[in-house]
Tab-separated table of C-alpha atoms and ligand atoms in Angstrom:
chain	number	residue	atom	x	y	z
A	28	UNK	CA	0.000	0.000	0.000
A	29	UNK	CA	0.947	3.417	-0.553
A	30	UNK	CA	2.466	5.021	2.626
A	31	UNK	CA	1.701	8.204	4.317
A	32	UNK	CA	5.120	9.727	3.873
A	33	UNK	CA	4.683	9.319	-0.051
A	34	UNK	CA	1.392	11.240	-0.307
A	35	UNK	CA	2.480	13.751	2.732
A	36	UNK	CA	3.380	16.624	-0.167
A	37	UNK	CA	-0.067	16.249	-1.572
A	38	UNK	CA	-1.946	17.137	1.453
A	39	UNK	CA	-0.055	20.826	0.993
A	40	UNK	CA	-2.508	21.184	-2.134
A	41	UNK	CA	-5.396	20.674	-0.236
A	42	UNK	CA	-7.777	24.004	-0.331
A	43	UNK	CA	-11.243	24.146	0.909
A	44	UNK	CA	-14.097	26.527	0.646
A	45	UNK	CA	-16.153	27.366	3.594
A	46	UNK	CA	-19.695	29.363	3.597
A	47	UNK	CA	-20.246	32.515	4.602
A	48	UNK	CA	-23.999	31.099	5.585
A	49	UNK	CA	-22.492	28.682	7.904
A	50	UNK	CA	-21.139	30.850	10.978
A	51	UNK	CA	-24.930	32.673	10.689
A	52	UNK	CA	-27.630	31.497	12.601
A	53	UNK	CA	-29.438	28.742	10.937
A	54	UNK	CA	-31.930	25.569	11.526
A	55	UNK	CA	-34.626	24.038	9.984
A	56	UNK	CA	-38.053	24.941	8.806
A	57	UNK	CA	-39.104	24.290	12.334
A	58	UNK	CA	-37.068	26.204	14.175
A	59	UNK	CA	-33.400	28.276	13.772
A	60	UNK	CA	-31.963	28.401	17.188
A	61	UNK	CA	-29.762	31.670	18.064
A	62	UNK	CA	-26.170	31.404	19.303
A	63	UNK	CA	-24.063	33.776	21.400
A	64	UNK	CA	-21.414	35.546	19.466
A	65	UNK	CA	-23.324	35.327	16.061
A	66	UNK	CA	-21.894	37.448	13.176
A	67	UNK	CA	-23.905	40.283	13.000
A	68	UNK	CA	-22.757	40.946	9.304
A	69	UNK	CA	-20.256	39.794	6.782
A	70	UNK	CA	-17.192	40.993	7.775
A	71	UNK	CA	-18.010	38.551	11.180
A	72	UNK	CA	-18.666	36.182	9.387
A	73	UNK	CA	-15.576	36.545	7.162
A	74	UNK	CA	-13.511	36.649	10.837
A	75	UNK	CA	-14.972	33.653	11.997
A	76	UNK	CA	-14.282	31.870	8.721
A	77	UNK	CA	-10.735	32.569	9.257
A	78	UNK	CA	-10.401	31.058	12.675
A	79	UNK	CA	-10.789	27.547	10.569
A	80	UNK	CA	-7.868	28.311	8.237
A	81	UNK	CA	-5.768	29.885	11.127
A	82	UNK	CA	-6.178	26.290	12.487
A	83	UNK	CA	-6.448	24.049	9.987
A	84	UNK	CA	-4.384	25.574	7.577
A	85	UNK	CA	-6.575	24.080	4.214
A	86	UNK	CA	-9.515	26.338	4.380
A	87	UNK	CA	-7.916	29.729	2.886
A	88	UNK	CA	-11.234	30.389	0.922
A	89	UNK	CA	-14.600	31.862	1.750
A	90	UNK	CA	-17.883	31.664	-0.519
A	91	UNK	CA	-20.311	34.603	-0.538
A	92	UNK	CA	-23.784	34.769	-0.845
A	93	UNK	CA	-25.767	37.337	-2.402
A	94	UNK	CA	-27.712	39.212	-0.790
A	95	UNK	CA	-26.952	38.128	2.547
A	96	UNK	CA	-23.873	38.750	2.301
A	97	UNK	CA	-24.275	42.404	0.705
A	98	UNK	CA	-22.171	45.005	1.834
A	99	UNK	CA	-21.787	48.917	0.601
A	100	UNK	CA	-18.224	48.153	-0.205
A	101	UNK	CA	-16.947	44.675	-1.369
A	102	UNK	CA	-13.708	46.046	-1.723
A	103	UNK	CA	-13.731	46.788	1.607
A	104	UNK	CA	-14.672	42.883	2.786
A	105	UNK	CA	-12.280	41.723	0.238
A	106	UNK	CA	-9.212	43.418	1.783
A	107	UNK	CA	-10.360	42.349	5.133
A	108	UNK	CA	-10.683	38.931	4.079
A	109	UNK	CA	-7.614	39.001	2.922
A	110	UNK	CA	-5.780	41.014	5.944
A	111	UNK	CA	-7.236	37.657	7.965
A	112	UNK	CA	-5.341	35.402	5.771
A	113	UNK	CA	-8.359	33.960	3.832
A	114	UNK	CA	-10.151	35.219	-0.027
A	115	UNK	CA	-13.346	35.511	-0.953
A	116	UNK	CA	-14.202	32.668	-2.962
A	117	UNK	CA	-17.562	32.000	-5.043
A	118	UNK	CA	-20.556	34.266	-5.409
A	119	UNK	CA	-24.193	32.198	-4.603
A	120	UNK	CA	-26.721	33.556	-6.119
A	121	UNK	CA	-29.988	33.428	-4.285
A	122	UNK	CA	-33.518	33.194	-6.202
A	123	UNK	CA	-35.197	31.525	-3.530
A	124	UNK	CA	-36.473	33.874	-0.975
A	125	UNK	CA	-38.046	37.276	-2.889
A	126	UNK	CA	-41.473	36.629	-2.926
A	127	UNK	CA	-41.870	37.386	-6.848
A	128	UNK	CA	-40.179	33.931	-6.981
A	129	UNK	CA	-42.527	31.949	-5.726
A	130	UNK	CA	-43.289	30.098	-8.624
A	131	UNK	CA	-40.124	30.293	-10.243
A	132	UNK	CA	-37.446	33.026	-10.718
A	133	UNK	CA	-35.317	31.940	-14.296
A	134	UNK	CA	-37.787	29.573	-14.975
A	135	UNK	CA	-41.081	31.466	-13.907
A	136	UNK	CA	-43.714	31.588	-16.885
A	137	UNK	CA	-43.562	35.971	-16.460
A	138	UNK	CA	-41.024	37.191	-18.688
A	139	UNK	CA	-40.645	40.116	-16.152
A	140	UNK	CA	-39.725	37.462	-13.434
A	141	UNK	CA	-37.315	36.038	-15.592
A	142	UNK	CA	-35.782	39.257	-16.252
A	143	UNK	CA	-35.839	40.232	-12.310
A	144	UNK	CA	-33.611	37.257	-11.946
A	145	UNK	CA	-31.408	37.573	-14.645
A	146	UNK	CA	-30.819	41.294	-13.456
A	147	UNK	CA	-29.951	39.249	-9.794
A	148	UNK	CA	-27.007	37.496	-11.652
A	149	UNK	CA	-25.982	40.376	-13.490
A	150	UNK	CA	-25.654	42.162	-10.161
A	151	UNK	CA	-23.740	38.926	-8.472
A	152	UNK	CA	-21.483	38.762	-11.518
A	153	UNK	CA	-20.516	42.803	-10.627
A	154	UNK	CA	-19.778	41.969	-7.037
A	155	UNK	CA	-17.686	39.130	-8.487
A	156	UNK	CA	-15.666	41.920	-10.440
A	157	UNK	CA	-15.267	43.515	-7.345
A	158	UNK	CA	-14.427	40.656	-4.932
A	159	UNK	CA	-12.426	38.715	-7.740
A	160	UNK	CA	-14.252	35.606	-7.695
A	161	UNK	CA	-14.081	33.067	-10.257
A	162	UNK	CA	-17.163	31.550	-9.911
A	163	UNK	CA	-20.525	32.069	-9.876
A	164	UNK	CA	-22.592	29.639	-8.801
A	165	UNK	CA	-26.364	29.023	-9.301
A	166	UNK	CA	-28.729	26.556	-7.459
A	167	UNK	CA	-32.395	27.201	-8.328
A	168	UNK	CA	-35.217	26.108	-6.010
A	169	UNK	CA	-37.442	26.347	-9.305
A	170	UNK	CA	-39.663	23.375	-9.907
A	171	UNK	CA	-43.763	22.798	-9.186
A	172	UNK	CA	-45.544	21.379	-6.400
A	173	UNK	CA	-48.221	19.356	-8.854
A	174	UNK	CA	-48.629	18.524	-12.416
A	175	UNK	CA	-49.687	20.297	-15.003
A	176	UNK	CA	-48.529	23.272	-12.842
A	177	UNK	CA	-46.279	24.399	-15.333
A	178	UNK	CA	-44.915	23.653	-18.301
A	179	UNK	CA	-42.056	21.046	-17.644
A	180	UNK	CA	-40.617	21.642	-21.483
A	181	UNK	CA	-40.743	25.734	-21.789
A	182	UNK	CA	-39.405	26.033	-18.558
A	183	UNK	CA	-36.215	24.775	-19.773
A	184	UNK	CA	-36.447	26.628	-22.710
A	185	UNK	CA	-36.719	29.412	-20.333
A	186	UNK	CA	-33.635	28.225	-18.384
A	187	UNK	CA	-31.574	27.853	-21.178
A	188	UNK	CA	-32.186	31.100	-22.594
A	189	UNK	CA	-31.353	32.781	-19.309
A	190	UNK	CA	-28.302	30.770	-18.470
A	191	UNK	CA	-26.679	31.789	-21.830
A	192	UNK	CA	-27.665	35.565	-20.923
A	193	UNK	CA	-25.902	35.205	-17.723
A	194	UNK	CA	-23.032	33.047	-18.884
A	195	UNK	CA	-22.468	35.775	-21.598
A	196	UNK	CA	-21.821	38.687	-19.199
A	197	UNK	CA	-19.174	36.964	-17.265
A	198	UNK	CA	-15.341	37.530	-18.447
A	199	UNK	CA	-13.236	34.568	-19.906
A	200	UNK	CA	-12.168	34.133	-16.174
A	201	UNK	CA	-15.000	33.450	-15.198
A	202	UNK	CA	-17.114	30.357	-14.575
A	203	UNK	CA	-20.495	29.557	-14.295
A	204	UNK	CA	-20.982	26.842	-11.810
A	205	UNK	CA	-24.972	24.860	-11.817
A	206	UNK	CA	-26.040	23.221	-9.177
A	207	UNK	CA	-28.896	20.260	-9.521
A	208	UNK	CA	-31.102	18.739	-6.481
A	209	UNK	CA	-33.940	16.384	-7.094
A	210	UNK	CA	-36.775	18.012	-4.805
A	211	UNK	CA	-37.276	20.597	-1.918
A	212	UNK	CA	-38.449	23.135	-2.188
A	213	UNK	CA	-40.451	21.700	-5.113
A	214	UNK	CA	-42.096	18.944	-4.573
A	215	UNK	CA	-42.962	17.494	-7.936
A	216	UNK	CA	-40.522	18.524	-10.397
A	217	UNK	CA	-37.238	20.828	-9.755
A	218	UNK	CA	-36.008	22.471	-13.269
A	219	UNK	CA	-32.363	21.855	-12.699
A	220	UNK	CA	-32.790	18.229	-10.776
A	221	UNK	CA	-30.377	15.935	-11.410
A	222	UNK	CA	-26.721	16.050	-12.780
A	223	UNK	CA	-27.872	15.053	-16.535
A	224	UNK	CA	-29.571	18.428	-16.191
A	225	UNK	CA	-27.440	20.458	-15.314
A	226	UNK	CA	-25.033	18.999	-17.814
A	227	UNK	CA	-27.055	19.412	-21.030
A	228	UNK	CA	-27.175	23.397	-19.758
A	229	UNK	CA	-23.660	23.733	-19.023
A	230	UNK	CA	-22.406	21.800	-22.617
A	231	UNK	CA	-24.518	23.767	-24.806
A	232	UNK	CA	-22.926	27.264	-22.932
A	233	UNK	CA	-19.211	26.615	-23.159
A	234	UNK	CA	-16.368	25.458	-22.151
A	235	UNK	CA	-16.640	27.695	-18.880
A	236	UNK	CA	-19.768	26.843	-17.370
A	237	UNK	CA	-19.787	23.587	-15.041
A	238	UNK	CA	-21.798	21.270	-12.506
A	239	UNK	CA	-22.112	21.644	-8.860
A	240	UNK	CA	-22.297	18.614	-7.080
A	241	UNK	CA	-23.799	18.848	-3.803
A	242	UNK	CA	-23.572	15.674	-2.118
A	243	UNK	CA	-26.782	16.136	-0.236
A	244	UNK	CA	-29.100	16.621	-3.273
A	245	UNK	CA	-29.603	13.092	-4.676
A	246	UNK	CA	-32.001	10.311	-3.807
A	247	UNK	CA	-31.176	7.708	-0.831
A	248	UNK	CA	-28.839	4.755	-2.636
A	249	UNK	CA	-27.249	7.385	-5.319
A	250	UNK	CA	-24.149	5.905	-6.454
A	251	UNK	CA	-22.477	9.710	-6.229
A	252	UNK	CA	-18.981	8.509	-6.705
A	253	UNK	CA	-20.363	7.533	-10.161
A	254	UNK	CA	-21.478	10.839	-11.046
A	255	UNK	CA	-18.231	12.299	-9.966
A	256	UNK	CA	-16.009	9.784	-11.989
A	257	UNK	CA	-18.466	10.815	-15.356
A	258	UNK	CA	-18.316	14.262	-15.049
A	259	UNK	CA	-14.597	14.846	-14.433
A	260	UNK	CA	-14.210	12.704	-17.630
A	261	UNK	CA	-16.574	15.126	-19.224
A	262	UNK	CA	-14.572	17.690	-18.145
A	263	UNK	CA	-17.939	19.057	-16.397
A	264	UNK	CA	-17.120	19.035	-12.566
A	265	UNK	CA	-16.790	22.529	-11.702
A	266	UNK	CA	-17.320	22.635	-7.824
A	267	UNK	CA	-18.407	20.015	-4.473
A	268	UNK	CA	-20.927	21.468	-2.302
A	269	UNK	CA	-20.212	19.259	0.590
A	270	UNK	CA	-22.099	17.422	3.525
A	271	UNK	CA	-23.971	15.234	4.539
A	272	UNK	CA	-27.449	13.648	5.021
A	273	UNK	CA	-29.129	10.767	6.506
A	274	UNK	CA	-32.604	10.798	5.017
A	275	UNK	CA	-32.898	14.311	2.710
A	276	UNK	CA	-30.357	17.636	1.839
A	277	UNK	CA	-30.184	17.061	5.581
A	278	UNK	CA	-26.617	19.782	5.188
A	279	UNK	CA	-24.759	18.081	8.176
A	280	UNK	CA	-21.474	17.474	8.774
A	281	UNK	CA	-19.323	16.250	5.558
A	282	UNK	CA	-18.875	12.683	5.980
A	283	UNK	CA	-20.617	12.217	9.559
A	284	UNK	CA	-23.501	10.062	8.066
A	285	UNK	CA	-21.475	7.702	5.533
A	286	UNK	CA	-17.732	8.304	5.887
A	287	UNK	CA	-16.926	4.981	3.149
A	288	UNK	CA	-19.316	6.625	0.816
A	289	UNK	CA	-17.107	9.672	1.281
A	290	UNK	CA	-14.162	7.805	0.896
A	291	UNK	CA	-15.701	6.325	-1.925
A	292	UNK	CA	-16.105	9.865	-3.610
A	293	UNK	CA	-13.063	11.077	-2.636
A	294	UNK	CA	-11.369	8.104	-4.004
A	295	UNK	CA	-12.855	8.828	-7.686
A	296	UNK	CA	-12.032	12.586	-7.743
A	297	UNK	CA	-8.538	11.376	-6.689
A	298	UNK	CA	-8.495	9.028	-9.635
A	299	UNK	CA	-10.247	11.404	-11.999
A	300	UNK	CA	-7.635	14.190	-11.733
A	301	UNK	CA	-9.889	15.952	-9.601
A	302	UNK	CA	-7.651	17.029	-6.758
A	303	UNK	CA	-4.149	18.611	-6.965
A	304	UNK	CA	-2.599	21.638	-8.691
A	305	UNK	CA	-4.080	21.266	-12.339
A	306	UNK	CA	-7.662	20.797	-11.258
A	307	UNK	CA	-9.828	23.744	-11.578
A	308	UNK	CA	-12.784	21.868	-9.052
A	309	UNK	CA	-13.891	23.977	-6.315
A	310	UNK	CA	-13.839	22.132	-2.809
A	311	UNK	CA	-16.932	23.872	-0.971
A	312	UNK	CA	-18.495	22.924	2.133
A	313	UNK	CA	-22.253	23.851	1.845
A	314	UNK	CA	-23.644	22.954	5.290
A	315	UNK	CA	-25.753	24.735	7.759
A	316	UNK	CA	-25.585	23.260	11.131
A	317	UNK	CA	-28.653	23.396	13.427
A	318	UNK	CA	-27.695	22.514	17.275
A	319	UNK	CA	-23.736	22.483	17.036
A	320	UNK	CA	-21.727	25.263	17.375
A	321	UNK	CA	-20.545	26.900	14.114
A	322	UNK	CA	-16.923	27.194	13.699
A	323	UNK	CA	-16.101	23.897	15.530
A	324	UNK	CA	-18.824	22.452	13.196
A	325	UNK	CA	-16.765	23.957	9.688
A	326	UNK	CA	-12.985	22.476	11.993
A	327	UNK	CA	-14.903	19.267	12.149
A	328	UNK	CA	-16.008	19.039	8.361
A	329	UNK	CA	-12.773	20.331	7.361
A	330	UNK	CA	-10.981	17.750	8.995
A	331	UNK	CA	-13.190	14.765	7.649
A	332	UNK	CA	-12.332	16.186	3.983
A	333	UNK	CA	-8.429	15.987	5.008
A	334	UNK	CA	-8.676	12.743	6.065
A	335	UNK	CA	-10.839	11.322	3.479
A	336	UNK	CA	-8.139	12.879	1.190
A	337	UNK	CA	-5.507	11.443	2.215
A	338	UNK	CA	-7.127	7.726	2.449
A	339	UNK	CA	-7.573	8.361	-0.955
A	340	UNK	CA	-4.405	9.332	-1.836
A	341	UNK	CA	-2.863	5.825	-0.061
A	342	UNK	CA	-5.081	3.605	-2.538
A	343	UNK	CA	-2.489	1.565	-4.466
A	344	UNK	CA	-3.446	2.541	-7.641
A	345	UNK	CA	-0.645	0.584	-9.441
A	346	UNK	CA	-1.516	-2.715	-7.601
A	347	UNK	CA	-5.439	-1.822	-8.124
A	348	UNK	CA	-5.368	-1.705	-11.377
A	349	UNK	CA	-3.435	-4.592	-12.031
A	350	UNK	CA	-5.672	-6.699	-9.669
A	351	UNK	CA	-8.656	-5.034	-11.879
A	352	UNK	CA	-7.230	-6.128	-15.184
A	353	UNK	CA	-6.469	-9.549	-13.437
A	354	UNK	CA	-10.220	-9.969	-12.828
A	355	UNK	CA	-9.119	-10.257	-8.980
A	356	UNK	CA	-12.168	-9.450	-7.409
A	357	UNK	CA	-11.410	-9.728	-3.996
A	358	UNK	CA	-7.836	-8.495	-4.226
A	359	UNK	CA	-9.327	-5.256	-6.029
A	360	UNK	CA	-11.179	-4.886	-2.971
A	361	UNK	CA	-9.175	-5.723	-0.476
A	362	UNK	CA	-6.579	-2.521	-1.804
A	363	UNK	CA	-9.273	-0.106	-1.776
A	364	UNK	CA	-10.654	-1.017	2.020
A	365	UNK	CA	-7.140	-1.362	3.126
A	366	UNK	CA	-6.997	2.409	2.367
A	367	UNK	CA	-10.230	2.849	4.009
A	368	UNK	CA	-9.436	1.241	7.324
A	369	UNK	CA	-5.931	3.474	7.662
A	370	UNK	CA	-6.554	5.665	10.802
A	371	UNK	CA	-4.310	8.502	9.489
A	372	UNK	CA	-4.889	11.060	11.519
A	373	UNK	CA	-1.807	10.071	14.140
A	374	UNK	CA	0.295	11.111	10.446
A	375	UNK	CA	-1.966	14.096	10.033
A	376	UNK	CA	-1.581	15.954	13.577
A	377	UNK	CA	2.718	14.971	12.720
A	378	UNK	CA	2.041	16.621	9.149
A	379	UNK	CA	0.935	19.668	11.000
A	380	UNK	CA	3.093	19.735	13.853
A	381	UNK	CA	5.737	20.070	11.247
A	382	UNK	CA	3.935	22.937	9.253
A	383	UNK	CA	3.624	25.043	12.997
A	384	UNK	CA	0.275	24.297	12.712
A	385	UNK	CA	-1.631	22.665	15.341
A	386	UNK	CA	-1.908	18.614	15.518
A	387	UNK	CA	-5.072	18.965	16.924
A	388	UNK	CA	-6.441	21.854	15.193
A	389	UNK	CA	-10.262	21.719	17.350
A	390	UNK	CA	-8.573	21.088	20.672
A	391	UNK	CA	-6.183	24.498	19.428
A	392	UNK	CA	-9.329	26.338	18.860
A	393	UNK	CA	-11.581	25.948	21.424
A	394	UNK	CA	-8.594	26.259	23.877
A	395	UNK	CA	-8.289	29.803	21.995
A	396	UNK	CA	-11.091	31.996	24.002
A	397	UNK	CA	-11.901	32.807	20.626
A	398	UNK	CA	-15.362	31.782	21.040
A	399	UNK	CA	-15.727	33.706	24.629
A	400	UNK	CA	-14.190	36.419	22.971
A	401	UNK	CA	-17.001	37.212	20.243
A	402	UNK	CA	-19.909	35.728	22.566
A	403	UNK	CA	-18.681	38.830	25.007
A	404	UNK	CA	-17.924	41.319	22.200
A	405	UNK	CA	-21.061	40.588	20.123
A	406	UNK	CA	-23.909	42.070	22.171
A	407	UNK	CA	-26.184	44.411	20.444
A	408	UNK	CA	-26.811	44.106	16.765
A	409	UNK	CA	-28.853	42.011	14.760
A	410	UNK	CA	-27.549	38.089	14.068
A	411	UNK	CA	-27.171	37.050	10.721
A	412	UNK	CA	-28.913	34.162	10.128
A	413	UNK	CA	-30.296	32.613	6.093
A	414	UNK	CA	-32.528	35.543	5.628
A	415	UNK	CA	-29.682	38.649	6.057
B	20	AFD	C1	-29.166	25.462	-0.112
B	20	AFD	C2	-29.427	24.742	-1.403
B	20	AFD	C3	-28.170	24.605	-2.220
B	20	AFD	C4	-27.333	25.849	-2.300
B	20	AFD	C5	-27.205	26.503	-0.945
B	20	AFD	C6	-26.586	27.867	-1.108
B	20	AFD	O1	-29.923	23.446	-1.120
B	20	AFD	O2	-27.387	23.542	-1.705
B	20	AFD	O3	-26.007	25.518	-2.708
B	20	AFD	O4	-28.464	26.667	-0.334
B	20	AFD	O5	-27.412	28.632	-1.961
B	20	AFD	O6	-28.398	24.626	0.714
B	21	MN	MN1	-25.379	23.339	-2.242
């Protein structure tokens, strides 16, 4: 098997996106709980976010979303962003919560809806110019409730025509990134709801337009590590949204409800090309915890990605793929779970030790007062939570 010391320089490459929407206040549709020393506004949030790369060392980015995360001057955020040590990373648009898009927002059967959303992108695609994102990233909650609702066909007429007016006004450095879910908040059809979907939109714009995988939006028993091994061969991965779910888009902790499936994932973008220097996939974490605290809950998740990682990175690919042209069933197996079964976080908290990081980066931050600190200094104010 491969050994730890071998894949040690790769870990270095590692680079994960958090969300700004995580360190906000957040919960289901039953309740969102508050929590002392909630961000009262982006640049909070943007602080917080930092404390996980200060610790972890492999979260330097942080994804925005628009208009929650709207602020008089991005320049402004971006320098303090990057004063912190972190960037700002993707722009999320958001064209679930105005009321005009009830029934839709790119999708919607009234042309003026339509064009209300399109003039949302083309206002996320100017804060991009201004916070120097690449990517732009659209999930829409369009879909119906019941048929013959809508129009299943023109809406993606609809869709197509607006993607292509988006995807025109961004600059060749740009991306468009589209995400797919199969339900919620639509019930009985979502436009954009699986990852064939989402394909056929982003190959007939270009070259720079791309999926989103989020590994919470697909049905119970999805093989996902499928869909991640076709679309890097497309060439069509453009980001992870990542986290986890037991029964639904349940957005909890990155590999806390099926770490082998994680493994299993992590395995194929390994494989694929997807992880390293030349790969242009964004590594997001889209999660919004209800009852644990934030920033440990990001440490956690960010961990659980490193980890996976490097499991991934000991498969021995040489002897696996001799043992798969060999027909060796079992032995084929037997290389991938001996991967799986490595507990490598001993060689982790060593690879950070020697990087003056700390081994055990949560044990490092909660010993920090950082979280007395803002509970104390954050009186007053109004906590951000999904809707600011
Ligand atoms: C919700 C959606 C989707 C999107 C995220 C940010 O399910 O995952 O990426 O909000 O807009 O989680
Ligand atoms: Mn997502």
């Amino acid at each position: 098997m491969t050994t730890f010391c071998e894949i040690a320089p790769l870990l270095a490459q590692q680079a994960i996106e958090v969300p700004s929407w995580a360190y906000g206040n957040s919960g289901t549709r039953f309740k969102v709980f508050p929590a002392a020393g909630c961000p009262r506004d982006p640049f909070e949030k943007v602080a917080d976010a930092a404390q996980v790369h200060k610790f972890t060392g492999i979260a330097p980015v942080v994804a925005l979303h628009i208009p929650w995360d709207q602020v008089d001057d991005f320049g402004a955020l971006r320098r303090h962003a990057e004063d912190l040590g972190i960037r700002l990373g993707t722009v999320n648009s958001n064209t679930f919560q105005d009321v005009e898009y009830k029934l839709g927002s790119l999708c919607h059967a009234d042309k003026t809806v339509r064009q209300r959303a399109l003039d949302h992108h083309f206002h996320c695609i100017d804060v991009m110019g201004q916070t120097g994102s690449r990517d732009l990233k659209i999930w829409l909650a369009d879909g119906t409730n019941y048929p013959g609702q809508g129009d299943i066909r023109s809406r993606q007429e609809w869709l197509a025509e607006g993607l292509a007016a988006i995807y025109e006004r961004l600059t060749d450095d740009q991306r468009l990134i589209l995400e797919y879910k199969f339900f919620e908040p639509a019930f009985y059809h979502t436009d954009v709801c699986d990852w064939g979907t989402s394909y056929t939109h982003c190959a007939a714009l270009g070259e720079r337009a791309k999926v989103c995988l989020d590994t919470g939006h697909h049905a119970p028993g999805t093989n996902i590590e499928f869909i991640v091994a076709q679309l890097l061969r497309l060439g069509k991965l453009g980001a992870f949204d990542f986290n986890s779910r037991f029964y639904a888009d349940d957005d909890l902790i990155v590999g806390a409800a099926d770490p082998f499936q994680f493994f299993r994932i992590m395995f194929e973008v390994v494989r694929g090309g997807g992880y390293g220097p030349d790969s242009d996939v964004a590594f997001m974490l889209d999660q919004c915890h209800n009852i644990e605290a934030k920033i440990p809950g990001q440490i956690r998740s960010v961990l659980n990605v490193q980890e996976m990682t490097a499991r991934a990175l000991l498969v021995d690919r040489p002897a696996l793929e001799a043992a798969q042209r060999d027909g060796d069933v079992l032995g084929a197996n037997t290389i991938l779970m001996d991967a799986f079964y490595t507990d490598v976080r001993p060689d982790l908290a060593r690879w950070r030790e020697d990087r003056g990081l700390p081994g055990d980066p949560m044990k490092a931050f909660l010993g920090s007062g950082y979280l007395e600190r803002i509970a104390a200094d954050r009186v007053g104010g109004v906590q951000t939570s999904w809707g600011a």
